[in-house]
């Protein structure tokens, strides 16, 4: 069965660039989305169709998807970006989520 | 303002049944694909299933883990989404979210606040 693999955790210093990867077989052939989830809150989409930002999402969030890897990049990371991030893709007839990455800003 | 409000969660014994509801407002419900996503305590997101919109004949898809036990339905006249859960197992314990998408390829642009289902004796 198809799987999406994310690193369990990523750490970044404030103001630096954070990159979170999502790996899956030929993931670049599918659309990838990214969701941010803060403790006790529902997920919020931050990137869709690989690289598009919904209105209201800061420009520091960007995405790419090629080959077997989709990447969420947060430039100039702020303390408020500390959260869990999940990638998502559609395979055949079902949605898949990655296992999630805890982003720590320290 | 777009709103999705889930209800119906609670404590149920293994083997029991529960029906969740999701009330939608602030958007054209009938145009949207609607999904259920769950999150076990301290764990990641798991897609449960989807119902497509009227234009796509309200067809449904399910995750392998719930197929044959869970049924998704919708009532566009009431702007409501439902999840009928039968033969519940301890591993079904989770917060259940409903989510909406305007496009088949996503994203889930709105989410509810979630409702907790606990399966335990």
Short mmCIF file of N, CA and C in Angstrom, two decimals, chain A residues 27 33 45-46 53 55 79 102:
data_model
loop_
_atom_site.label_atom_id
_atom_site.label_comp_id
_atom_site.label_asym_id
_atom_site.label_seq_id
_atom_site.Cartn_x
_atom_site.Cartn_y
_atom_site.Cartn_z
N UNK A 27 5.69 10.52 -5.77
CA UNK A 27 4.81 11.53 -5.18
C UNK A 27 4.70 12.75 -6.09
N UNK A 33 -0.56 18.34 -0.44
CA UNK A 33 -1.02 19.44 0.41
C UNK A 33 -0.27 19.35 1.73
N UNK A 45 -4.94 24.20 6.30
CA UNK A 45 -4.12 24.00 5.11
C UNK A 45 -3.20 25.20 4.94
N UNK A 46 -1.91 24.93 4.70
CA UNK A 46 -0.95 26.00 4.47
C UNK A 46 -0.41 25.99 3.04
N UNK A 53 -0.52 28.81 -2.02
CA UNK A 53 -0.83 29.25 -0.66
C UNK A 53 -2.25 29.77 -0.57
N UNK A 55 -5.37 32.01 0.80
CA UNK A 55 -5.38 33.39 1.30
C UNK A 55 -5.25 33.37 2.82
N UNK A 79 8.23 31.97 16.04
CA UNK A 79 7.81 31.13 17.16
C UNK A 79 6.39 30.60 16.95
N UNK A 102 6.81 17.22 13.93
CA UNK A 102 6.72 18.26 14.96
C UNK A 102 7.83 19.27 14.71
#
